[in-house]
PDB file of C-alpha atoms in Angstrom:
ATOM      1  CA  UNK D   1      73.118 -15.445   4.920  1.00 42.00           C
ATOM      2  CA  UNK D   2      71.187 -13.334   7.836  1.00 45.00           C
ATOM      3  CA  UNK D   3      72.487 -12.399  10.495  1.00 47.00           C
ATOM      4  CA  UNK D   4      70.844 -12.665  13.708  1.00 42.00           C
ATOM      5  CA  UNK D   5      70.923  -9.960  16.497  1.00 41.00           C
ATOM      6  CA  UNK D   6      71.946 -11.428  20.359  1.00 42.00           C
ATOM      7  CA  UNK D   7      69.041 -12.324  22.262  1.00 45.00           C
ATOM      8  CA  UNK D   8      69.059  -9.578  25.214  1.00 46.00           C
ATOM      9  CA  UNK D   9      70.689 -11.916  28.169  1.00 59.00           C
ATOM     10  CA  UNK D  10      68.967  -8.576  30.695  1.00 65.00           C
ATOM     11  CA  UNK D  11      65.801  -7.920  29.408  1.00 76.00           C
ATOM     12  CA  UNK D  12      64.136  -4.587  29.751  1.00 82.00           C
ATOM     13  CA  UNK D  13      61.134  -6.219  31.657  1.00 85.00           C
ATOM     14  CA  UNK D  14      63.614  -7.681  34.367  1.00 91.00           C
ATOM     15  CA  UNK D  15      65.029  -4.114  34.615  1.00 93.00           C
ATOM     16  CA  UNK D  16      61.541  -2.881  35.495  1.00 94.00           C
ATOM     17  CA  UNK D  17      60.542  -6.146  37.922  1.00 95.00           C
ATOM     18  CA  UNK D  18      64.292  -5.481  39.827  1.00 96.00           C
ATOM     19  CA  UNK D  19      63.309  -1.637  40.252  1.00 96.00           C
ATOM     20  CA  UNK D  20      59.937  -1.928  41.444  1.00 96.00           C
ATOM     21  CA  UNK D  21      61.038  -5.018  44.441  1.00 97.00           C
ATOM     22  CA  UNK D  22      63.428  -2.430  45.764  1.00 97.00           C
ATOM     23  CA  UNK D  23      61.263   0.299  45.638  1.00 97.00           C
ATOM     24  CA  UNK D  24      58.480  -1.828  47.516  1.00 97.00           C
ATOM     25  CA  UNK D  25      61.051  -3.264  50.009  1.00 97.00           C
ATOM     26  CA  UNK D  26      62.050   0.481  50.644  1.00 96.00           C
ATOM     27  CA  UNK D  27      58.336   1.784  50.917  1.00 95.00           C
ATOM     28  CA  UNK D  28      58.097  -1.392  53.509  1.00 95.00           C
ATOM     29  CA  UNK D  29      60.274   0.734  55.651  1.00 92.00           C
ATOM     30  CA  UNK D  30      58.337   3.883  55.910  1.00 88.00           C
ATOM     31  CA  UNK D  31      55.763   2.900  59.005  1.00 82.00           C
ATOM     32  CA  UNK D  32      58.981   2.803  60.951  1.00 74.00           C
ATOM     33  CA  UNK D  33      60.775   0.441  63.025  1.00 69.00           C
ATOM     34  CA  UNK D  34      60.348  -1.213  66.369  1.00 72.00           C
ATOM     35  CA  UNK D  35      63.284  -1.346  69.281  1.00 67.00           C
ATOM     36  CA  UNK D  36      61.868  -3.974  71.656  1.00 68.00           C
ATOM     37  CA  UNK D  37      62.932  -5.811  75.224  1.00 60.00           C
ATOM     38  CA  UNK D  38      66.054  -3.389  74.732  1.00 62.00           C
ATOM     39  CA  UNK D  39      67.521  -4.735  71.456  1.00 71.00           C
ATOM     40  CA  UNK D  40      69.942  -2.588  69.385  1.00 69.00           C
ATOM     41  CA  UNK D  41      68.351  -4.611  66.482  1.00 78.00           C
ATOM     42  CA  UNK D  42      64.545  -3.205  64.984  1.00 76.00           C
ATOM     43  CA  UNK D  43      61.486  -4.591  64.096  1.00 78.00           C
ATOM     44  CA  UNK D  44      60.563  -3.596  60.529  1.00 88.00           C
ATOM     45  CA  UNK D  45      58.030  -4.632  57.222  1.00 92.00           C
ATOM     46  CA  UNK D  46      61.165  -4.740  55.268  1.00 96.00           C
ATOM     47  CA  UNK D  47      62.311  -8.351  55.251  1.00 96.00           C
ATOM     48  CA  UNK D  48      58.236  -9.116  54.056  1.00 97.00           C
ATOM     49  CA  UNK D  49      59.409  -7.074  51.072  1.00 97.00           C
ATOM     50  CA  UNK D  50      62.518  -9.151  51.032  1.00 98.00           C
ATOM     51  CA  UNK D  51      60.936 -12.316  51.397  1.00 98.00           C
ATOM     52  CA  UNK D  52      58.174 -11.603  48.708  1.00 97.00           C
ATOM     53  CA  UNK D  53      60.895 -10.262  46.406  1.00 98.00           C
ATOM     54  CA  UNK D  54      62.703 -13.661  46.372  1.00 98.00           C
ATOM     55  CA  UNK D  55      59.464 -15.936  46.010  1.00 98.00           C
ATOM     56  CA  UNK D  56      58.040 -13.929  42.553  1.00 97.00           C
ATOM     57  CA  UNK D  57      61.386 -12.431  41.240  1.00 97.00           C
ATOM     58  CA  UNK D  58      63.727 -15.489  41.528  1.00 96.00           C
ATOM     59  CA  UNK D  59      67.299 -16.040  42.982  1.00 97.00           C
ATOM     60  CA  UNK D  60      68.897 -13.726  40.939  1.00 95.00           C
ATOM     61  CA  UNK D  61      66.335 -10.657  40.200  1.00 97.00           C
ATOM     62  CA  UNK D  62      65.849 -10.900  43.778  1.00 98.00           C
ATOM     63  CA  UNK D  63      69.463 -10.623  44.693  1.00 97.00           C
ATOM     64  CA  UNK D  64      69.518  -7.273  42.787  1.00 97.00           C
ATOM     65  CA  UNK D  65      66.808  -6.147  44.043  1.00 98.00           C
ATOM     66  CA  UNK D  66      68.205  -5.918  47.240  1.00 98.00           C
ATOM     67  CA  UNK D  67      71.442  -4.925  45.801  1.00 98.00           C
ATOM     68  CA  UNK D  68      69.601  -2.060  44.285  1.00 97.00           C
ATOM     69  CA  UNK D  69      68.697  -1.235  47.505  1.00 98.00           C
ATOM     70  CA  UNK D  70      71.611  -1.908  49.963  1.00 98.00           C
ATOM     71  CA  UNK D  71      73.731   0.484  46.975  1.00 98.00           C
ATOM     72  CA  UNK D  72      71.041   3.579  47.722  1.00 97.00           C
ATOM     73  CA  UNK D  73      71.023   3.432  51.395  1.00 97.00           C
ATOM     74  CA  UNK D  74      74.859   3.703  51.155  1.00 97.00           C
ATOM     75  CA  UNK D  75      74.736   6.361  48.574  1.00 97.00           C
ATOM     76  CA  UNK D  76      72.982   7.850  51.661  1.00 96.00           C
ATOM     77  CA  UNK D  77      69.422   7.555  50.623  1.00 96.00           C
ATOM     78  CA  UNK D  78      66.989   7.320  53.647  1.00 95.00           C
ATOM     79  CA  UNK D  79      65.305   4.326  52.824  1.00 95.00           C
ATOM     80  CA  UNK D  80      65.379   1.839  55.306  1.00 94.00           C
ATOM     81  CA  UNK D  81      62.722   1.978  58.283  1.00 90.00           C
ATOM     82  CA  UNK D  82      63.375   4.960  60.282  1.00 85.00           C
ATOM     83  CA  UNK D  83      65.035   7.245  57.757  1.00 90.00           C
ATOM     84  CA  UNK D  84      68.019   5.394  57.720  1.00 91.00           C
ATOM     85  CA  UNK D  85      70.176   6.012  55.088  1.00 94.00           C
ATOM     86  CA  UNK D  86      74.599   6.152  54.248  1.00 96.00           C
ATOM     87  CA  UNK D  87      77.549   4.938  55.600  1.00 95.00           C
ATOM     88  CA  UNK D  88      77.020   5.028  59.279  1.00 93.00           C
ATOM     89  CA  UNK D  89      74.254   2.236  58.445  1.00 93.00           C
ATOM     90  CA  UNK D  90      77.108  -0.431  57.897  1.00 96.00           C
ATOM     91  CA  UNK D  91      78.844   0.230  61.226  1.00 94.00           C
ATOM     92  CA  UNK D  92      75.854  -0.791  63.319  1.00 92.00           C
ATOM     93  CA  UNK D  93      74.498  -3.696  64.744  1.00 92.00           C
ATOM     94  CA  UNK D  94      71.637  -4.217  62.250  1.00 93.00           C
ATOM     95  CA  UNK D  95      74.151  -3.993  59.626  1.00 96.00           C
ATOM     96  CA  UNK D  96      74.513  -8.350  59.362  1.00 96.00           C
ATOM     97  CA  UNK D  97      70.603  -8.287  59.276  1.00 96.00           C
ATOM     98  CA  UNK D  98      70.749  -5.868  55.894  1.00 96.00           C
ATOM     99  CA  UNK D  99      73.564  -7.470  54.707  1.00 97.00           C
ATOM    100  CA  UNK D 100      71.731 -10.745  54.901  1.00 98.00           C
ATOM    101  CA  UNK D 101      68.782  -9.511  53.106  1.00 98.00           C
ATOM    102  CA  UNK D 102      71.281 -10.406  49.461  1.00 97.00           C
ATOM    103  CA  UNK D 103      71.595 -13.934  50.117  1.00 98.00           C
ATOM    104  CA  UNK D 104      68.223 -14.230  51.976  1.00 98.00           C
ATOM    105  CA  UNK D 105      66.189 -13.551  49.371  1.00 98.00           C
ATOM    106  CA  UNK D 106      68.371 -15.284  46.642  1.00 98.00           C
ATOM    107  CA  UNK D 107      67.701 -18.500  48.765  1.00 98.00           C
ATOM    108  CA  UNK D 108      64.144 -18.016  48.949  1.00 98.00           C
ATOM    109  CA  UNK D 109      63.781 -17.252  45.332  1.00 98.00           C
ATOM    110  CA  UNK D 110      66.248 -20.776  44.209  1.00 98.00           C
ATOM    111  CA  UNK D 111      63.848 -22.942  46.410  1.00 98.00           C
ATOM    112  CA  UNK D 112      60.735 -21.315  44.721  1.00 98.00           C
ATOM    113  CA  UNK D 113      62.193 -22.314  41.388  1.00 97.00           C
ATOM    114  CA  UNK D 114      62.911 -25.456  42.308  1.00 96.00           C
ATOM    115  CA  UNK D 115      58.954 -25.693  42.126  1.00 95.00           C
ATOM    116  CA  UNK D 116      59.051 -25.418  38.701  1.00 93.00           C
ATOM    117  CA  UNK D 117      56.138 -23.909  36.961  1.00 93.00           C
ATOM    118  CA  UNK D 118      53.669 -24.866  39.851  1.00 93.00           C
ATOM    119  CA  UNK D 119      55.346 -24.155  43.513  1.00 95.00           C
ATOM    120  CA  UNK D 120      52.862 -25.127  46.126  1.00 95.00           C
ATOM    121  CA  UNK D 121      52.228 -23.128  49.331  1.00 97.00           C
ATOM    122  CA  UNK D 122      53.983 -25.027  51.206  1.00 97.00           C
ATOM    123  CA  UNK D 123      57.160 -24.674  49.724  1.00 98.00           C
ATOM    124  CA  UNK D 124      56.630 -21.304  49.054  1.00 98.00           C
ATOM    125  CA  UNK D 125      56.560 -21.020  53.385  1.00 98.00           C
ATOM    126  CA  UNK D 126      59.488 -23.179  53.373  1.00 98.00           C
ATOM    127  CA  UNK D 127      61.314 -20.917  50.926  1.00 98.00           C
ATOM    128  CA  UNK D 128      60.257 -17.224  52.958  1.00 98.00           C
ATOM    129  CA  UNK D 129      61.489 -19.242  56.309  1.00 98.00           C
ATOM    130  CA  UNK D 130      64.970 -20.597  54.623  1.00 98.00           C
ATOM    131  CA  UNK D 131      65.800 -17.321  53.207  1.00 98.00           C
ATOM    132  CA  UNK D 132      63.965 -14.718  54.643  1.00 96.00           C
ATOM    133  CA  UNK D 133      64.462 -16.332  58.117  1.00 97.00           C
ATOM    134  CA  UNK D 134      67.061 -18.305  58.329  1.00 97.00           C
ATOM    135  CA  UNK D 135      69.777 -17.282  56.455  1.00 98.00           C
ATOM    136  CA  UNK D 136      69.446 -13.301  58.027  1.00 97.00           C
ATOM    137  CA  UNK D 137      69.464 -14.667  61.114  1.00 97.00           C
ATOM    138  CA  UNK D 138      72.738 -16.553  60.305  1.00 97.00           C
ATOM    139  CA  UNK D 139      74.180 -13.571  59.399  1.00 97.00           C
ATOM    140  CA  UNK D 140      72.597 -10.995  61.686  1.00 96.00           C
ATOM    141  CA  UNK D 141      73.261 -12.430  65.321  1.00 96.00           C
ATOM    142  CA  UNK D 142      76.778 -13.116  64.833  1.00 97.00           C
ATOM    143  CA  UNK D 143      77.775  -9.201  63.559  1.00 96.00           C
ATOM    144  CA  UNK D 144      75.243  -7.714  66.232  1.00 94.00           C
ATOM    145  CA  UNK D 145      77.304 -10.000  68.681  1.00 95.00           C
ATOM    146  CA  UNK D 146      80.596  -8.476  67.298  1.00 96.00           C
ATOM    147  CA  UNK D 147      79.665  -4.967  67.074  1.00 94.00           C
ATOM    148  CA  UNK D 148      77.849  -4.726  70.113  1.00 92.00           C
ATOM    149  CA  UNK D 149      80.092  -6.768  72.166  1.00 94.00           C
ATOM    150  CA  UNK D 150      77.571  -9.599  73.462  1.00 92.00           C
ATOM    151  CA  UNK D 151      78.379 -12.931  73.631  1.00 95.00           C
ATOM    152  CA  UNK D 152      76.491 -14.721  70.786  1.00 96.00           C
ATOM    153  CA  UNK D 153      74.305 -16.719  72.889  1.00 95.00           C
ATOM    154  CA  UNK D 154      72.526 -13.642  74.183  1.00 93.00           C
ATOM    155  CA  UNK D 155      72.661 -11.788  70.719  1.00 92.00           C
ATOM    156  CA  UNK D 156      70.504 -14.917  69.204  1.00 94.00           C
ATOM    157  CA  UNK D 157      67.884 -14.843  72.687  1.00 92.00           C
ATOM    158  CA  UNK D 158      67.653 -11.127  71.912  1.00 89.00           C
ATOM    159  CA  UNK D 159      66.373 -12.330  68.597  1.00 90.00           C
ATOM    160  CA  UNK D 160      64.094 -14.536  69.444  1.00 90.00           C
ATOM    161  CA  UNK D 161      61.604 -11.528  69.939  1.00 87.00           C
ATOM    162  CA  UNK D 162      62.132 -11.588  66.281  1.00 90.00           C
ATOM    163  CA  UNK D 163      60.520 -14.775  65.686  1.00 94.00           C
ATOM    164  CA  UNK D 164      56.794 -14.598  65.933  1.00 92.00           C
ATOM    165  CA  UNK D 165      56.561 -11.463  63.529  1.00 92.00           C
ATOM    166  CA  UNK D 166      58.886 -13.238  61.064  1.00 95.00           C
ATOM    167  CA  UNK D 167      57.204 -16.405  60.810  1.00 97.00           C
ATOM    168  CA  UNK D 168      54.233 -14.376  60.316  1.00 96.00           C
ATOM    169  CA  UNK D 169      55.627 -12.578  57.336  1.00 97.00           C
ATOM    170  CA  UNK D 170      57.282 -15.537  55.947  1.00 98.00           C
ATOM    171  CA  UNK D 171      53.315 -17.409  55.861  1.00 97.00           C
ATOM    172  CA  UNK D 172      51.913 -13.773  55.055  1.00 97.00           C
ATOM    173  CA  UNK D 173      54.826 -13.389  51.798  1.00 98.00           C
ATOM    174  CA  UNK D 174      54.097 -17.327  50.660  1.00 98.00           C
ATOM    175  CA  UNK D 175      49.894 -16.553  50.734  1.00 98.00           C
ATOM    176  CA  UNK D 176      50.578 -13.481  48.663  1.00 97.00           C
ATOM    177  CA  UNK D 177      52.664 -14.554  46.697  1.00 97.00           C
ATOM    178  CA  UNK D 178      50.562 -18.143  45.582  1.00 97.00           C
ATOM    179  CA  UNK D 179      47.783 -15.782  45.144  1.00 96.00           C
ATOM    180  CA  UNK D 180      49.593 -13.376  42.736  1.00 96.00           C
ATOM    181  CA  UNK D 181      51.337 -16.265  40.689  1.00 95.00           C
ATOM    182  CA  UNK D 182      47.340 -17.897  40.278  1.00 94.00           C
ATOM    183  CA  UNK D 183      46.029 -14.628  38.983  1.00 94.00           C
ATOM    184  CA  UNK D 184      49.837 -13.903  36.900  1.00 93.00           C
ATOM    185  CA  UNK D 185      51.457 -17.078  35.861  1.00 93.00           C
ATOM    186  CA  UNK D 186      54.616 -14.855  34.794  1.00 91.00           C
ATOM    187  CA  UNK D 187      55.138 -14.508  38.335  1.00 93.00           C
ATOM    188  CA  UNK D 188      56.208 -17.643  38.786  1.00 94.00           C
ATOM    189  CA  UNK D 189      60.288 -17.734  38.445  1.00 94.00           C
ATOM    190  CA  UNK D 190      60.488 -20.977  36.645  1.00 91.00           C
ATOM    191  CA  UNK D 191      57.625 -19.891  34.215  1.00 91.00           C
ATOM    192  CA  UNK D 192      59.314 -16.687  34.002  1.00 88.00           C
ATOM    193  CA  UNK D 193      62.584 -17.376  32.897  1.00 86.00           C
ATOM    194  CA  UNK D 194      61.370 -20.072  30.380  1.00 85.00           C
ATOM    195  CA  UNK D 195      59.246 -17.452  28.823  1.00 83.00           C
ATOM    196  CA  UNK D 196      62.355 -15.188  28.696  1.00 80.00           C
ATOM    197  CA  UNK D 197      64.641 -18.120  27.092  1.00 80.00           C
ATOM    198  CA  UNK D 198      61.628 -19.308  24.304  1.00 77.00           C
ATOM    199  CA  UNK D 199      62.326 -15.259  23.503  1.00 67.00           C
TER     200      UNK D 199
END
């Protein structure tokens, strides 16, 4: 009778794929961020790294990804745009919009697998808007409402200014991403995690 060893349920790979989406989302940050038309709130590259994180990684590599990430910058590790970095990061009114980067790009990477082994471009867009749109929007207005003590209407016209750059990224994130799972099947989530299952 032979015994068979457990078939890794974390393999090393995923380790590598988790490490290298945070480090990109965190060297997204380093041209800076934008305050514009007066909003506490910045402008930064960082939810493209997001977005693109959740489209090639998946729901759940994605999600630690970011997790990876949000865990440094409160370790106190400058990494988001603007040096930011520790505790203080979590008390101010971008803190909904970082916080919403978890579930953002979890959505974004469960509608890409959805796709199967062949997600087109346009659900790719749909999947970068729905996550890496919509969802940190849905948490970011309300807690920049709360902490800054604006009523909610004007905390989500404030973000409009948001808007145009993000649908940009979100089209920008789906194109990249398309073009990287043509060249690197194993990009694609679906085709990814059947490839880790087969063993």
């Amino acid at each position: 009778m032979t015994n068979e060893s457990p078939r890794r349920r974390f393999p090393t790979g995923d380790l590598a794929r988790i490490s290298v989406f945070a480090a990109l989302i965190a060297v997204l940050g380093l041209p800076g961020a934008l305050n514009v038309f007066g909003n506490a709130v910045p402008i930064t590259l960082q939810t493209f790294g997001v977005m693109l994180a959740g489209a090639i990684l998946g729901s759940w590599r994605a999600a630690l990804a970011v997790a990876v990430l949000i865990l440094l910058v409160a370790a106190g590790l400058p990494l988001l745009a603007g040096g930011r970095g520790g505790l203080g990061v979590f008390t101010g009114p971008s803190v909904g919009f970082l916080l919403g980067w978890l579930p953002g790009a979890a959505l974004t990477g469960w509608i890409v697998e959805r796709g199967g082994s062949n997600p087109g471009i346009v659900r790719l867009v749909v999947a970068c808007l729905a996550g890496g749109v919509g969802v940190i929007y849905l948490f970011g207005i309300p807690v920049q409402a709360a902490v800054t003590g604006l009523p909610l209407a004007q905390a989500a016209l404030l973000s409009l200014a948001f808007v145009p750059g993000d649908v940009a990224k979100a089209v920008l994130a789906a194109v990249v991403a398309r073009g990287t799972q043509r060249a690197y099947p194993d990009a694609i989530p679906a085709v990814h995690s059947e490839r880790v299952k087969a063993g």
